[in-house]
CSV table of C-alpha atoms in Angstrom, one decimal:
chain,number,residue,atom,x,y,z
J,1,GLU,CA,84.4,-30.0,-94.9
J,2,ALA,CA,80.8,-29.1,-96.1
J,3,GLU,CA,79.6,-25.5,-95.7
J,4,VAL,CA,76.6,-23.2,-96.6
J,5,ALA,CA,77.5,-21.0,-99.4
J,6,GLN,CA,76.3,-17.5,-99.8
J,7,SER,CA,76.4,-14.5,-102.2
J,8,PRO,CA,77.3,-11.8,-102.8
J,9,ARG,CA,79.5,-11.3,-99.5
J,10,TYR,CA,78.9,-7.8,-99.8
J,11,LYS,CA,76.3,-5.2,-101.7
J,12,ILE,CA,75.7,-1.7,-101.8
J,13,THR,CA,72.6,-0.5,-103.3
J,14,GLU,CA,70.7,2.5,-103.4
J,15,LYS,CA,67.3,2.9,-101.8
J,16,SER,CA,64.3,1.7,-103.9
J,17,GLN,CA,66.2,-0.4,-106.0
J,18,ALA,CA,65.9,-4.0,-105.9
J,19,VAL,CA,68.4,-6.4,-104.4
J,20,ALA,CA,68.6,-10.3,-104.2
J,21,PHE,CA,70.7,-13.0,-102.1
J,22,TRP,CA,71.7,-16.6,-102.6
J,23,CYS,CA,72.4,-19.5,-100.3
J,24,ASP,CA,73.3,-23.2,-100.9
J,25,PRO,CA,72.6,-25.1,-97.9
J,26,ILE,CA,74.9,-28.1,-96.8
J,27,SER,CA,73.9,-31.1,-98.8
J,28,GLY,CA,71.3,-33.3,-97.5
J,29,HIS,CA,69.9,-30.4,-95.0
J,30,ALA,CA,66.4,-30.3,-95.2
J,31,THR,CA,65.6,-27.2,-93.1
J,32,LEU,CA,67.1,-23.6,-94.4
J,33,TYR,CA,66.9,-20.5,-92.3
J,34,TRP,CA,67.5,-16.8,-93.3
J,35,TYR,CA,68.4,-14.5,-90.3
J,36,ARG,CA,69.0,-10.7,-90.3
J,37,GLN,CA,71.5,-9.1,-88.2
J,38,ILE,CA,71.6,-5.7,-87.6
J,39,LEU,CA,75.1,-4.3,-86.2
J,40,GLY,CA,75.5,-4.5,-82.6
J,41,GLN,CA,72.6,-7.4,-82.0
J,42,GLY,CA,72.1,-11.0,-82.3
J,43,PRO,CA,70.4,-12.4,-85.5
J,44,GLU,CA,66.8,-12.8,-86.1
J,45,LEU,CA,65.0,-15.0,-88.2
J,46,LEU,CA,63.1,-14.2,-91.5
J,47,VAL,CA,62.2,-17.0,-92.9
J,48,GLN,CA,62.6,-20.8,-92.4
J,49,PHE,CA,61.9,-23.6,-95.4
J,50,GLN,CA,61.6,-27.2,-94.4
J,51,ASP,CA,62.2,-28.7,-98.5
J,52,GLU,CA,60.9,-26.3,-100.4
J,53,SER,CA,57.9,-25.3,-97.9
J,54,VAL,CA,57.7,-22.3,-95.8
J,55,VAL,CA,57.1,-23.1,-92.2
J,56,ASP,CA,57.8,-19.8,-90.6
J,57,ASP,CA,57.8,-16.3,-92.1
J,58,SER,CA,56.1,-14.3,-89.4
J,59,GLN,CA,58.7,-12.0,-89.0
J,60,LEU,CA,59.2,-11.6,-92.7
J,61,PRO,CA,58.1,-8.0,-93.9
J,62,LYS,CA,55.9,-9.8,-96.7
J,63,ASP,CA,55.0,-6.1,-98.5
J,64,ARG,CA,59.0,-5.8,-99.3
J,65,PHE,CA,60.6,-9.4,-98.8
J,66,SER,CA,60.1,-12.4,-100.7
J,67,ALA,CA,61.9,-15.6,-100.2
J,68,GLU,CA,61.9,-19.0,-102.1
J,69,ARG,CA,63.4,-22.5,-102.1
J,70,LEU,CA,61.9,-23.8,-105.4
J,71,LYS,CA,63.5,-27.5,-105.7
J,72,GLY,CA,64.2,-27.8,-101.9
J,73,VAL,CA,67.8,-26.6,-102.5
J,74,ASP,CA,69.1,-23.4,-102.9
J,75,SER,CA,67.4,-20.6,-101.8
J,76,THR,CA,66.9,-16.9,-102.9
J,77,LEU,CA,65.8,-13.8,-100.6
J,78,LYS,CA,64.6,-10.6,-102.3
J,79,ILE,CA,64.1,-7.1,-101.3
J,80,GLN,CA,62.2,-4.9,-103.4
J,81,PRO,CA,62.0,-1.8,-103.0
J,82,ALA,CA,65.3,-1.6,-100.2
J,83,GLU,CA,65.2,1.0,-97.4
J,84,LEU,CA,67.9,2.5,-95.5
J,85,GLY,CA,66.7,0.4,-92.4
J,86,ASP,CA,67.3,-3.0,-94.6
J,87,SER,CA,71.0,-2.3,-93.6
J,88,ALA,CA,72.0,-5.3,-92.3
J,89,MET,CA,73.9,-8.6,-92.5
J,90,TYR,CA,71.8,-11.7,-94.1
J,91,LEU,CA,72.6,-14.8,-92.7
J,92,CYS,CA,71.7,-18.6,-94.2
J,93,ALA,CA,71.7,-21.2,-91.8
J,94,SER,CA,71.0,-25.1,-92.7
J,95,SER,CA,70.3,-28.0,-90.8
J,96,LEU,CA,69.4,-31.7,-91.0
J,97,ALA,CA,65.7,-31.4,-89.8
J,98,PRO,CA,63.8,-28.8,-88.2
J,99,ARG,CA,63.0,-30.7,-84.6
J,100,ALA,CA,64.1,-27.9,-81.9
J,101,GLY,CA,67.2,-28.0,-81.0
J,102,ALA,CA,67.8,-31.7,-82.2
J,103,TYR,CA,70.3,-30.5,-84.9
J,104,GLU,CA,72.8,-27.6,-84.8
J,105,GLN,CA,72.4,-25.0,-87.5
J,106,TYR,CA,75.5,-24.3,-89.7
J,107,PHE,CA,75.4,-20.6,-90.8
J,108,GLY,CA,77.2,-19.6,-94.0
J,109,PRO,CA,79.6,-16.4,-94.3
J,110,GLY,CA,76.5,-14.0,-94.7
J,111,THR,CA,75.7,-10.9,-96.9
J,112,ARG,CA,76.5,-7.6,-95.8
J,113,LEU,CA,73.8,-5.1,-97.1
J,114,THR,CA,74.5,-1.4,-97.4
J,115,VAL,CA,71.6,0.4,-98.5
J,116,THR,CA,72.4,4.4,-99.4
B,1,ALA,CA,57.8,-15.9,-74.4
B,2,GLN,CA,61.3,-17.0,-74.5
B,3,LYS,CA,64.2,-14.4,-74.4
B,4,VAL,CA,68.0,-14.4,-73.8
B,5,THR,CA,69.9,-11.9,-72.1
B,6,GLN,CA,73.6,-11.3,-72.2
B,7,ALA,CA,73.9,-8.1,-69.7
B,8,GLN,CA,77.8,-8.0,-71.0
B,9,THR,CA,78.0,-6.0,-74.1
B,10,GLU,CA,81.8,-5.6,-74.1
B,11,ILE,CA,84.6,-7.4,-72.1
B,12,SER,CA,88.3,-6.8,-72.4
B,13,VAL,CA,91.0,-8.9,-71.0
B,14,VAL,CA,94.6,-9.7,-71.5
B,15,GLU,CA,96.0,-13.0,-72.8
B,16,LYS,CA,95.9,-15.8,-70.4
B,17,GLU,CA,93.3,-14.2,-68.4
B,18,ASP,CA,90.4,-16.6,-67.6
B,19,VAL,CA,87.0,-14.8,-68.7
B,20,THR,CA,83.3,-15.7,-68.3
B,21,LEU,CA,80.6,-14.8,-70.4
B,22,ASP,CA,77.4,-14.8,-68.9
B,23,CYS,CA,73.8,-15.9,-70.4
B,24,VAL,CA,70.2,-15.7,-68.8
B,25,TYR,CA,67.2,-17.1,-70.6
B,26,GLU,CA,63.6,-17.1,-70.1
B,27,THR,CA,61.2,-19.9,-71.5
B,28,ARG,CA,57.9,-21.5,-70.8
B,29,ASP,CA,59.4,-24.7,-72.4
B,30,THR,CA,60.3,-27.3,-70.2
B,31,THR,CA,62.3,-28.9,-73.0
B,32,TYR,CA,64.5,-26.7,-74.7
B,33,TYR,CA,68.0,-26.4,-75.8
B,34,LEU,CA,70.8,-23.7,-75.4
B,35,PHE,CA,73.6,-23.1,-77.8
B,36,TRP,CA,76.7,-21.0,-77.9
B,37,TYR,CA,78.1,-19.4,-81.2
B,38,LYS,CA,81.0,-17.5,-81.8
B,39,GLN,CA,81.1,-14.7,-84.5
B,40,PRO,CA,84.9,-13.6,-85.4
B,41,PRO,CA,85.3,-10.4,-87.6
B,42,SER,CA,84.7,-12.3,-90.8
B,43,GLY,CA,80.9,-12.6,-89.8
B,44,GLU,CA,80.3,-16.3,-89.9
B,45,LEU,CA,78.5,-17.8,-87.1
B,46,VAL,CA,80.6,-20.7,-85.6
B,47,PHE,CA,78.8,-23.2,-83.7
B,48,LEU,CA,80.4,-23.8,-80.2
B,49,ILE,CA,77.9,-25.9,-78.0
B,50,ARG,CA,74.3,-27.4,-77.6
B,51,ARG,CA,72.8,-28.3,-74.4
B,52,ASN,CA,69.4,-29.8,-73.7
B,53,SER,CA,67.4,-28.7,-70.6
B,54,PHE,CA,67.8,-32.3,-69.0
B,55,ASP,CA,71.2,-32.5,-68.9
B,56,GLU,CA,72.9,-29.9,-66.3
B,57,GLN,CA,76.1,-31.5,-66.2
B,58,ASN,CA,79.0,-29.0,-66.9
B,59,GLU,CA,81.2,-29.4,-69.7
B,60,ILE,CA,84.8,-29.0,-70.9
B,61,SER,CA,86.5,-28.7,-74.2
B,62,GLY,CA,89.8,-27.7,-74.1
B,63,ARG,CA,90.0,-24.4,-72.6
B,64,TYR,CA,86.4,-23.9,-73.0
B,65,SER,CA,83.7,-24.8,-70.2
B,66,TRP,CA,80.3,-24.2,-70.0
B,67,ASN,CA,77.8,-23.9,-66.7
B,68,PHE,CA,74.2,-24.7,-67.0
B,69,GLN,CA,72.6,-24.1,-64.2
B,70,LYS,CA,68.4,-24.3,-64.2
B,71,SER,CA,67.8,-22.7,-60.9
B,72,THR,CA,69.2,-19.5,-62.0
B,73,SER,CA,68.2,-19.9,-65.8
B,74,SER,CA,71.9,-19.5,-66.4
B,75,PHE,CA,74.2,-20.9,-68.9
B,76,ASN,CA,77.7,-19.4,-68.7
B,77,PHE,CA,80.8,-19.7,-71.0
B,78,THR,CA,84.5,-19.6,-69.6
B,79,ILE,CA,87.5,-19.3,-71.5
B,80,THR,CA,90.3,-20.3,-69.5
B,81,ALA,CA,94.0,-18.8,-70.4
B,82,SER,CA,92.5,-16.6,-73.4
B,83,GLN,CA,94.2,-16.1,-76.2
B,84,VAL,CA,94.1,-13.3,-79.0
B,85,VAL,CA,92.4,-15.6,-81.5
B,86,ASP,CA,89.4,-15.9,-79.1
B,87,SER,CA,88.7,-12.2,-79.9
B,88,ALA,CA,84.9,-12.4,-81.2
B,89,VAL,CA,81.5,-11.7,-80.6
B,90,TYR,CA,79.7,-14.9,-78.5
B,91,PHE,CA,76.4,-15.0,-78.8
B,92,CYS,CA,74.0,-17.5,-76.5
B,93,ALA,CA,70.9,-18.8,-78.2
B,94,LEU,CA,67.8,-20.7,-77.0
B,95,SER,CA,65.4,-23.4,-79.1
B,96,GLY,CA,62.2,-24.5,-77.6
B,97,LEU,CA,60.5,-27.8,-78.3
B,98,TYR,CA,57.3,-26.3,-78.8
B,99,ASN,CA,58.6,-23.8,-81.0
B,100,GLN,CA,59.0,-26.4,-83.6
B,101,GLY,CA,60.5,-25.1,-86.4
B,102,GLY,CA,63.7,-24.9,-84.5
B,103,LYS,CA,64.0,-21.2,-84.6
B,104,LEU,CA,67.2,-19.8,-82.4
B,105,ILE,CA,66.7,-16.7,-80.2
B,106,PHE,CA,69.6,-15.3,-79.8
B,107,GLY,CA,71.1,-12.9,-77.0
B,108,GLN,CA,72.7,-9.5,-77.9
B,109,GLY,CA,75.9,-10.9,-77.7
B,110,THR,CA,79.0,-10.5,-75.8
B,111,GLU,CA,82.1,-8.5,-78.0
B,112,LEU,CA,85.3,-10.3,-76.2
B,113,SER,CA,88.8,-8.5,-76.9
B,114,VAL,CA,91.9,-10.2,-76.0
B,115,LYS,CA,94.5,-7.9,-75.9
B,116,PRO,CA,98.2,-9.4,-76.0
């Protein structure tokens, strides 16, 4: 069964360092989402791609976060510099198309980030 | 504005008991979709069900059933004869037609603990 791949699974970094996460969506899924999940809360969208274009990055802290999906396939989310408040689970999801709710989103295992 | 409320933060039951997880939502959209996801300790979000706002029929899948009531803006989830493997955090989520990106709005989650 096809799955969304993410790496690394765990990352510990010091404050002010740079960190990057990678996501490979299910083959053929045009839409890719990055969510952040703080401990004890539900996930919140950071950025959404349709193919290689950003559809929604309204909740992305653009002073320190960046995301790209250059060829419309895999994607990288970067934080520079990391802050203590960035400690969270970063989840990647993909779906066939963006039409709201028409397709379920499939989630990867996540990257658990700890900033010390 | 769209919002999902899961008032039950934690629920603890003994195996074989039935348990209902509550979900109340707010949206101005007339067309929207509701979801339930399961998050086991491993962290990956597992899709359970999607309902659209025009389909109020209850659904049953094995030990799982869902009760959608537009009149009370609720989409409750019942597990019959719970098992230890059902222990996880369960999230209810909403996606509105006019939120064209398909972004999911999650509730805070309900942590279910099923004890043997």
